[in-house]
Short mmCIF file of C-alpha atoms and ligand atoms in Angstrom, two decimals:
data_model
loop_
_atom_site.label_atom_id
_atom_site.label_comp_id
_atom_site.label_asym_id
_atom_site.label_seq_id
_atom_site.Cartn_x
_atom_site.Cartn_y
_atom_site.Cartn_z
CA UNK A 1090 7.59 48.14 27.64
CA UNK A 1091 10.94 46.54 26.30
CA UNK A 1092 9.83 43.44 28.10
CA UNK A 1093 7.30 42.99 25.31
CA UNK A 1094 10.18 41.86 23.08
CA UNK A 1095 10.67 38.89 25.31
CA UNK A 1096 8.76 36.84 22.74
CA UNK A 1097 11.93 36.33 20.59
CA UNK A 1098 12.58 32.86 21.95
CA UNK A 1099 9.16 31.65 20.75
CA UNK A 1100 9.81 33.08 17.18
CA UNK A 1101 13.12 31.14 17.02
CA UNK A 1102 11.32 28.00 17.89
CA UNK A 1103 9.22 28.00 14.84
CA UNK A 1104 11.98 27.57 12.19
CA UNK A 1105 13.46 24.69 14.32
CA UNK A 1106 10.03 22.96 14.57
CA UNK A 1107 9.88 23.67 10.80
CA UNK A 1108 13.27 21.98 9.89
CA UNK A 1109 12.63 19.03 12.28
CA UNK A 1110 9.43 18.35 10.21
CA UNK A 1111 11.27 18.67 6.93
CA UNK A 1112 13.94 16.31 8.31
CA UNK A 1113 11.45 13.85 9.45
CA UNK A 1114 9.49 14.05 6.24
CA UNK A 1115 12.63 13.34 4.32
CA UNK A 1116 13.50 10.57 6.63
CA UNK A 1117 9.94 8.92 6.22
CA UNK A 1118 10.21 9.15 2.30
CA UNK A 1119 13.58 7.75 2.50
CA UNK A 1120 12.83 4.83 4.67
CA UNK A 1121 9.74 3.86 2.54
CA UNK A 1122 11.78 4.21 -0.60
CA UNK A 1123 14.33 1.83 0.77
CA UNK A 1124 11.93 -0.62 2.11
CA UNK A 1125 10.05 -0.97 -1.18
CA UNK A 1126 6.75 0.31 -0.64
CA UNK A 1127 4.14 0.69 1.92
CA UNK A 1128 1.67 -2.13 1.79
CA UNK A 1129 -0.88 -0.03 3.61
CA UNK A 1130 -0.75 3.00 1.38
CA UNK A 1131 -0.14 1.86 -2.30
CA UNK A 1132 -0.51 4.81 -4.49
CA UNK A 1133 -1.40 4.38 -8.05
CA UNK A 1134 -2.18 7.52 -10.29
CA UNK A 1135 -3.26 9.33 -7.15
CA UNK A 1136 -5.60 6.73 -5.94
CA UNK A 1137 -4.69 5.05 -2.63
CA UNK A 1138 -5.01 1.31 -1.81
CA UNK A 1139 -4.53 -0.69 1.29
CA UNK A 1140 -3.18 -4.24 0.51
CA UNK A 1141 -2.18 -4.91 4.07
CA UNK A 1142 -4.52 -7.80 4.11
CA UNK A 1143 -2.86 -9.63 0.99
CA UNK A 1144 0.39 -9.56 2.98
CA UNK A 1145 2.25 -12.72 4.14
CA UNK A 1146 3.68 -15.46 1.81
CA UNK A 1147 1.36 -16.86 -0.79
CA UNK A 1148 2.15 -19.60 -3.31
CA UNK A 1149 1.23 -20.60 -6.93
CA UNK A 1150 2.49 -23.55 -9.07
CA UNK A 1151 3.29 -23.92 -12.76
CA UNK A 1152 3.98 -27.27 -14.46
CA UNK A 1153 5.55 -26.15 -17.77
CA UNK A 1154 4.90 -28.22 -20.74
CA UNK A 1155 7.66 -30.84 -21.35
CA UNK A 1156 10.65 -29.88 -23.53
CA UNK A 1157 10.82 -33.05 -25.81
CA UNK A 1158 14.07 -31.76 -27.50
CA UNK A 1159 16.02 -31.42 -24.15
CA UNK A 1160 14.12 -34.31 -22.41
CA UNK A 1161 13.39 -32.19 -19.37
CA UNK A 1162 10.36 -30.38 -17.92
CA UNK A 1163 10.13 -27.40 -15.53
CA UNK A 1164 8.20 -27.49 -12.42
CA UNK A 1165 7.80 -23.89 -10.96
CA UNK A 1166 6.76 -22.79 -7.51
CA UNK A 1167 6.15 -19.12 -7.20
CA UNK A 1168 6.39 -17.55 -3.59
CA UNK A 1169 5.35 -13.89 -2.92
CA UNK A 1170 4.85 -11.71 -0.26
CA UNK A 1171 4.02 -8.06 -1.33
CA UNK A 1172 4.42 -6.90 2.12
CA UNK A 1173 7.52 -8.23 3.54
CA UNK A 1174 10.65 -10.12 2.36
CA UNK A 1175 10.33 -13.86 2.06
CA UNK A 1176 11.75 -16.24 4.51
CA UNK A 1177 13.21 -19.71 3.64
CA UNK A 1178 11.15 -22.60 4.80
CA UNK A 1179 12.80 -24.81 7.63
CA UNK A 1180 15.01 -27.31 6.37
CA UNK A 1181 15.43 -26.07 2.73
CA UNK A 1182 19.03 -25.66 2.00
CA UNK A 1183 20.24 -22.01 1.29
CA UNK A 1184 21.01 -22.72 -2.35
CA UNK A 1185 17.49 -23.84 -2.91
CA UNK A 1186 15.83 -20.49 -2.17
CA UNK A 1187 16.23 -16.84 -3.28
CA UNK A 1188 18.49 -14.40 -1.65
CA UNK A 1189 17.61 -12.28 1.40
CA UNK A 1190 15.41 -9.37 0.51
CA UNK A 1191 13.21 -11.25 -2.16
CA UNK A 1192 9.67 -10.60 -2.33
CA UNK A 1193 8.97 -12.80 -5.28
CA UNK A 1194 10.76 -16.02 -5.67
CA UNK A 1195 10.60 -18.94 -7.97
CA UNK A 1196 11.89 -22.12 -7.27
CA UNK A 1197 12.24 -24.13 -10.41
CA UNK A 1198 12.51 -27.94 -10.22
CA UNK A 1199 13.99 -29.60 -13.53
CA UNK A 1200 12.65 -32.95 -13.95
CA UNK A 1201 15.09 -35.10 -16.16
CA UNK A 1202 12.80 -37.07 -18.42
CA UNK A 1203 15.34 -39.32 -19.62
CA UNK A 1204 16.33 -40.32 -15.95
CA UNK A 1205 13.44 -39.90 -13.83
CA UNK A 1206 15.42 -39.82 -10.45
CA UNK A 1207 17.54 -36.74 -11.42
CA UNK A 1208 15.86 -33.45 -10.30
CA UNK A 1209 17.57 -30.27 -9.82
CA UNK A 1210 16.48 -27.19 -7.99
CA UNK A 1211 17.17 -23.71 -9.05
CA UNK A 1212 15.82 -20.59 -7.18
CA UNK A 1213 15.04 -17.70 -9.37
CA UNK A 1214 14.87 -14.27 -7.72
CA UNK A 1215 12.16 -12.48 -9.48
CA UNK A 1216 11.79 -9.14 -7.51
CA UNK A 1217 13.03 -7.72 -4.32
CA UNK A 1218 15.49 -5.34 -2.61
CA UNK A 1219 18.86 -7.03 -2.22
CA UNK A 1220 20.86 -4.67 -0.28
CA UNK A 1221 22.98 -7.19 1.11
CA UNK A 1222 24.13 -8.60 -2.35
CA UNK A 1223 23.95 -6.69 -5.54
CA UNK A 1224 21.92 -3.59 -4.28
CA UNK A 1225 19.26 -4.02 -6.93
CA UNK A 1226 16.00 -2.67 -5.63
CA UNK A 1227 12.30 -3.67 -6.10
CA UNK A 1228 11.60 -0.29 -7.67
CA UNK A 1229 7.86 -0.85 -7.38
CA UNK A 1230 5.42 0.98 -9.94
CA UNK A 1231 1.72 1.07 -9.59
CA UNK A 1232 -0.72 2.12 -12.11
CA UNK A 1233 -4.61 1.86 -12.56
CA UNK A 1234 -5.63 -0.74 -14.87
CA UNK A 1235 -8.16 1.78 -16.48
CA UNK A 1236 -5.35 4.01 -17.45
CA UNK A 1237 -3.59 1.33 -19.13
CA UNK A 1238 -2.79 1.79 -22.90
CA UNK A 1239 -3.75 -1.96 -23.35
CA UNK A 1240 -7.06 -2.63 -25.10
CA UNK A 1241 -7.79 -5.66 -22.96
CA UNK A 1242 -7.57 -3.67 -19.79
CA UNK A 1243 -10.51 -1.22 -20.88
CA UNK A 1244 -13.24 -1.20 -18.30
CA UNK A 1245 -11.22 -3.10 -15.78
CA UNK A 1246 -10.93 -1.79 -12.35
CA UNK A 1247 -7.66 -2.26 -10.27
CA UNK A 1248 -3.97 -1.95 -9.91
CA UNK A 1249 -1.05 -3.04 -11.83
CA UNK A 1250 2.04 -3.46 -9.75
CA UNK A 1251 5.46 -3.86 -11.47
CA UNK A 1252 8.15 -5.32 -9.22
CA UNK A 1253 11.76 -5.32 -10.20
CA UNK A 1254 15.28 -6.14 -8.74
CA UNK A 1255 15.38 -9.95 -9.75
CA UNK A 1256 18.19 -11.77 -12.04
CA UNK A 1257 18.90 -14.99 -13.13
CA UNK A 1258 21.55 -16.38 -12.60
CA UNK A 1259 21.56 -13.94 -9.78
CA UNK A 1260 25.33 -12.98 -9.71
CA UNK A 1261 25.83 -13.16 -13.62
CA UNK A 1262 25.94 -9.66 -14.83
CA UNK A 1263 27.00 -10.69 -18.25
CA UNK A 1264 24.74 -13.53 -19.25
CA UNK A 1265 22.01 -13.17 -16.67
CA UNK A 1266 18.51 -12.16 -17.52
CA UNK A 1267 16.67 -9.47 -15.44
CA UNK A 1268 13.43 -10.74 -13.85
CA UNK A 1269 10.25 -8.89 -12.97
CA UNK A 1270 6.78 -9.44 -11.75
CA UNK A 1271 3.71 -7.92 -13.05
CA UNK A 1272 0.82 -8.52 -10.56
CA UNK A 1273 -2.56 -7.15 -11.62
CA UNK A 1274 -4.89 -6.63 -8.66
CA UNK A 1275 -8.23 -6.71 -10.04
CA UNK A 1276 -11.30 -5.30 -8.21
CA UNK A 1277 -13.70 -8.05 -7.16
CA UNK A 1278 -16.05 -6.86 -4.68
CA UNK A 1279 -17.02 -10.58 -3.59
CA UNK A 1280 -13.47 -11.55 -3.02
CA UNK A 1281 -10.91 -10.84 0.00
CA UNK A 1282 -8.13 -12.25 -2.17
CA UNK A 1283 -7.48 -15.19 -0.10
CA UNK A 1284 -10.04 -17.76 -1.70
CA UNK A 1285 -8.36 -21.00 -2.25
CA UNK A 1286 -5.31 -19.55 -1.23
CA UNK A 1287 -2.37 -21.70 -0.86
CA UNK A 1288 -0.89 -19.86 2.16
CA UNK A 1289 2.79 -20.38 3.00
CA UNK A 1290 2.75 -20.66 6.70
CA UNK A 1291 5.33 -23.33 7.24
CA UNK A 1292 8.13 -22.83 9.89
CA UNK A 1293 10.61 -20.49 8.74
CA UNK A 1294 14.56 -20.13 9.05
CA UNK A 1295 15.61 -17.16 10.89
CA UNK A 1296 17.61 -15.81 7.92
CA UNK A 1297 14.70 -16.34 5.23
CA UNK A 1298 13.82 -19.70 3.68
CA UNK A 1299 11.85 -23.15 3.97
CA UNK A 1300 10.65 -26.53 2.53
CA UNK A 1301 7.20 -27.55 1.62
CA UNK A 1302 5.51 -30.91 1.77
CA UNK A 1303 1.87 -29.95 0.51
CA UNK A 1304 0.57 -31.37 -2.53
CA UNK A 1305 0.23 -29.02 -5.47
CA UNK A 1306 -2.37 -29.23 -8.39
CA UNK A 1307 -1.07 -29.23 -11.65
CA UNK A 1308 -1.99 -26.16 -13.48
CA UNK A 1309 -2.89 -26.33 -17.03
CA UNK A 1310 -3.54 -23.13 -19.14
CA UNK A 1311 -6.77 -22.93 -21.00
CA UNK A 1312 -6.29 -21.53 -24.62
CA UNK A 1313 -9.07 -18.91 -24.23
CA UNK A 1314 -7.84 -17.36 -20.89
CA UNK A 1315 -4.77 -15.42 -20.17
CA UNK A 1316 -4.46 -17.03 -16.79
CA UNK A 1317 -4.68 -20.20 -15.05
CA UNK A 1318 -8.05 -21.81 -15.12
CA UNK A 1319 -8.85 -21.95 -11.56
CA UNK A 1320 -11.25 -20.34 -9.03
CA UNK A 1321 -8.39 -19.15 -6.96
CA UNK A 1322 -8.22 -15.35 -6.22
CA UNK A 1323 -4.48 -15.54 -6.80
CA UNK A 1324 -3.85 -16.87 -10.06
CA UNK A 1325 -0.85 -17.66 -12.26
CA UNK A 1326 -0.95 -16.20 -15.75
CA UNK A 1327 2.51 -16.65 -17.38
CA UNK A 1328 6.37 -16.63 -17.00
CA UNK A 1329 8.23 -15.98 -20.04
CA UNK A 1330 10.79 -13.90 -21.63
CA UNK A 1331 9.34 -10.62 -23.18
CA UNK A 1332 11.06 -7.88 -25.02
CA UNK A 1333 10.97 -4.48 -23.36
CA UNK A 1334 11.74 -1.19 -25.18
CA UNK A 1335 15.04 -0.93 -26.83
CA UNK A 1336 15.03 -4.86 -27.49
CA UNK A 1337 15.99 -5.48 -23.81
CA UNK A 1338 14.87 -9.01 -22.91
CA UNK A 1339 13.38 -9.68 -19.55
CA UNK A 1340 11.78 -12.62 -17.77
CA UNK A 1341 8.37 -11.77 -16.85
CA UNK A 1342 6.20 -13.31 -14.26
CA UNK A 1343 2.54 -12.44 -14.59
CA UNK A 1344 -0.02 -12.99 -11.90
CA UNK A 1345 -3.62 -11.81 -11.38
CA UNK A 1346 -5.13 -11.25 -8.02
CA UNK A 1347 -8.76 -10.72 -7.62
CA UNK A 1348 -9.60 -8.89 -4.54
CA UNK A 1349 -11.95 -6.07 -3.11
CA UNK A 1350 -8.95 -4.29 -1.68
CA UNK A 1351 -8.26 -3.19 -5.31
CA UNK A 1352 -11.50 -1.42 -5.76
CA UNK A 1353 -11.18 2.19 -5.82
CA UNK A 1354 -13.93 2.75 -3.31
CA UNK A 1355 -12.37 0.50 -0.64
CA UNK A 1356 -10.76 3.25 1.18
CA UNK A 1357 -13.20 5.85 0.50
CA UNK A 1358 -16.04 3.83 2.35
CA UNK A 1359 -14.01 4.00 5.60
CA UNK A 1360 -12.98 7.53 5.23
CA UNK A 1361 -16.16 8.89 3.61
CA UNK A 1362 -18.10 7.90 6.94
CA UNK A 1363 -15.67 9.75 9.22
CA UNK A 1364 -16.00 13.05 7.23
CA UNK A 1365 -19.68 12.43 6.83
CA UNK A 1366 -19.92 12.53 10.79
CA UNK A 1367 -18.05 15.76 11.06
CA UNK A 1368 -19.97 17.43 8.42
CA UNK A 1369 -23.08 16.52 9.94
CA UNK A 1370 -21.96 17.54 13.24
CA UNK A 1371 -20.88 21.13 12.06
CA UNK A 1372 -24.06 21.51 9.98
CA UNK A 1373 -26.26 20.48 12.85
CA UNK A 1374 -24.30 22.83 15.37
CA UNK A 1375 -24.68 25.56 12.73
CA UNK A 1376 -28.36 25.00 12.41
CA UNK A 1377 -28.97 24.87 16.13
CA UNK A 1378 -27.11 28.17 16.82
CA UNK A 1379 -29.11 29.84 14.02
CA UNK A 1380 -32.57 28.44 15.21
CA UNK A 1381 -31.69 29.66 18.80
CA UNK A 1382 -30.78 33.21 17.58
CA UNK A 1383 -33.81 33.38 15.29
CA UNK A 1384 -36.26 32.15 17.90
CA UNK A 1385 -34.65 34.21 20.53
CA UNK A 1386 -34.90 37.36 18.54
CA UNK A 1387 -38.60 36.55 17.48
CA UNK A 1388 -39.52 36.07 21.17
CA UNK A 1389 -37.59 39.21 22.21
CA UNK A 1390 -39.46 41.40 19.34
CA UNK A 1391 -42.80 39.97 20.42
CA UNK A 1392 -42.63 39.93 24.04
CA UNK A 1393 -40.77 42.88 24.72
CA UNK A 1394 -40.93 44.94 21.62
CA UNK A 1395 -37.09 44.97 21.44
CA UNK A 1396 -35.23 46.45 18.51
CA UNK A 1397 -31.50 46.40 17.28
CA UNK A 1398 -28.98 44.75 19.52
CA UNK A 1399 -31.69 44.01 21.96
CA UNK A 1400 -33.43 41.68 19.56
CA UNK A 1401 -30.73 39.06 19.86
CA UNK A 1402 -30.87 36.91 22.97
CA UNK A 1403 -27.89 37.68 25.25
CA UNK A 1404 -27.46 40.89 23.21
CA UNK A 1405 -25.37 42.57 25.62
CA UNK A 1406 -23.01 39.83 26.00
CA UNK A 1407 -22.75 39.52 22.13
CA UNK A 1408 -22.01 43.19 21.85
CA UNK A 1409 -19.44 42.91 24.73
CA UNK A 1410 -17.70 39.86 23.00
CA UNK A 1411 -14.77 42.10 21.48
CA UNK A 1412 -13.96 43.73 24.88
CA UNK A 1413 -14.27 40.44 26.81
CA UNK A 1414 -11.79 38.86 24.29
CA UNK A 1415 -9.53 41.77 24.49
CA UNK A 1416 -9.44 41.55 28.13
CA UNK A 1417 -8.96 37.93 28.13
CA UNK A 1418 -6.02 37.88 25.64
CA UNK A 1419 -4.47 40.55 27.82
CA UNK A 1420 -4.45 38.25 30.77
CA UNK A 1421 -3.05 35.58 28.99
CA UNK A 1422 -0.37 37.50 27.57
CA UNK A 1423 0.52 38.78 31.02
CA UNK A 1424 0.41 35.31 32.46
CA UNK A 1425 2.79 34.04 29.67
CA UNK A 1426 5.28 36.92 30.18
CA UNK A 1427 5.87 36.25 33.73
CA UNK A 1428 5.86 38.43 36.85
CA UNK A 1429 8.55 40.83 35.67
CA UNK A 1430 6.60 42.10 32.47
CA UNK A 1431 3.36 41.94 34.53
CA UNK A 1432 4.78 44.94 36.42
CA UNK A 1433 5.38 46.92 33.42
CA UNK A 1434 1.55 46.19 32.38
CA UNK A 1435 0.25 47.29 35.67
CA UNK A 1436 1.90 50.56 35.30
CA UNK A 1437 0.12 51.12 31.90
C1 NAG B 1190 21.40 -34.18 -12.94
O1 NAG B 1190 21.02 -33.14 -13.92
C2 NAG B 1190 21.84 -32.05 -14.04
C3 NAG B 1190 21.42 -31.19 -15.08
O2 NAG B 1190 20.05 -31.12 -15.18
C4 NAG B 1190 23.35 -32.56 -14.23
O3 NAG B 1190 24.18 -31.51 -14.26
C5 NAG B 1190 23.61 -33.51 -13.27
O4 NAG B 1190 25.04 -33.90 -13.68
C6 NAG B 1190 22.77 -34.61 -13.23
N1 NAG B 1190 23.05 -35.51 -12.26
C7 NAG B 1190 23.15 -36.81 -12.19
C8 NAG B 1190 23.49 -37.65 -11.00
O5 NAG B 1190 22.99 -37.41 -13.42
C1 NAG B 1191 5.79 -29.75 -8.94
O1 NAG B 1191 6.28 -29.16 -7.63
C2 NAG B 1191 5.35 -29.43 -6.59
C3 NAG B 1191 5.81 -28.58 -5.44
O2 NAG B 1191 7.20 -28.81 -5.10
C4 NAG B 1191 4.99 -30.84 -6.23
O3 NAG B 1191 4.10 -30.99 -5.36
C5 NAG B 1191 4.64 -31.61 -7.56
O4 NAG B 1191 4.55 -32.94 -7.29
C6 NAG B 1191 5.69 -31.40 -8.59
N1 NAG B 1191 5.10 -31.98 -9.98
C7 NAG B 1191 5.68 -32.77 -10.55
C8 NAG B 1191 5.15 -33.34 -11.88
O5 NAG B 1191 6.95 -33.26 -10.19
#
C-alpha cells in the first residue's frame, strides 16, 4: 500500500509550474512595459482597443504663421508610428531626424524670411522610449474620452493617448523643454483611420531615418475648429507650450485620429460572436439531452408501464454510472502507477 504515496513527484510538479507561470507573467508585463505598449491591446479604463491597423509611419504637416519680429517661419512635419519606433528616411542625415526609439517626431524647418535661401532643419523628439540615449520612456497613458473632465469631450466616444519621453533640445537637461503628444482616437464607424492618409512609405535607413519628396498641403487652422480643417482621418490640432500642474511647461502636440478602431464595440463584435456560438452550442446540447430523456421516459411509461429508474432510457446504465466511473478511475490509477504497484492492487 506504500506504493500509493508514489504520487509525490507529481505534487512537487505543480509548484514549479506555478512559479514558471508567475515568472513568465512577470516577464511579459516587463517586456510590454519596456517596449511602450501593446498596439493590439490598448487598455483604457478597462476597455480594450486594437490599434494594430493604425500602425506604420504616418505624417501630418503644419505651416506656422510667420513670426514677423524674428523674420522667420516654422514649417513642421510630424511623423508618428504608434506601434513601432520610427526609422529615418533614406538619404536624410542623422542630425535631421529624431533619436532612435522615437514614436512621434517633429522635423522643424526654419524659413528665414529675410534671406529666402537660408533654411535650417531641427528634429524635435516628441515621444518615444530612448533607452540608448537618456533613458526616458514613452510612459503611455490611455483614457476614455467620455471619462474626461473636459466639457468639450462630453458625449465623445474614443480614447485619449498621452505619450511622453521627448525633450527639445534633446540633450539639454537645463534649458530643454519636455515634449509630449496627445492623440485623441475618436470613434467614427465610417472610417478605418487611413482616409487621405499621407503614409510614410519611403525607403528607410537601417538605423532609423529618411528624406521625403512628396508635396505637402499647407494647413490652415480655422477659427471655429480645434483641429486642422481637412477631411483626413488623422488631423493636426495644435503644437504649443502648455502649462501643466505646478507651473511646469511642456510642449504639447495634439492630434485627432478619427477611426472605427476607437469605437468601444469594435472588439466586442468579434468576441461576442465567438461566445455566442459556444453559448448556443451548450444550450442546444442541453435541450437535446433533456428532450431525449423526457421523450424516452414518456415512451417507457406508455409502452411498458415503467416506474422509477426504469422510466429513464438506459436507466440501468445511468444507475450504474458511479460504479462504472469508480472502476474506470481505478484502472487509470493502476496504469499510471506502473507494474510495481499494480501487484499491490491485485492483492487487494
Ligand atoms: C542660417 O540661419 C541660422 C539660424 O536660423 C544661422 O545660425 C546661420 O548662420 C544662417 N546661415 C547662413 C548661411 O546665413
Ligand atoms: C513645408 O514642408 C513641406 C515638407 O517638407 C514642404 O513640402 C513644403 O513646401 C514646405 N512649405 C514651405 C512654405 O516651405
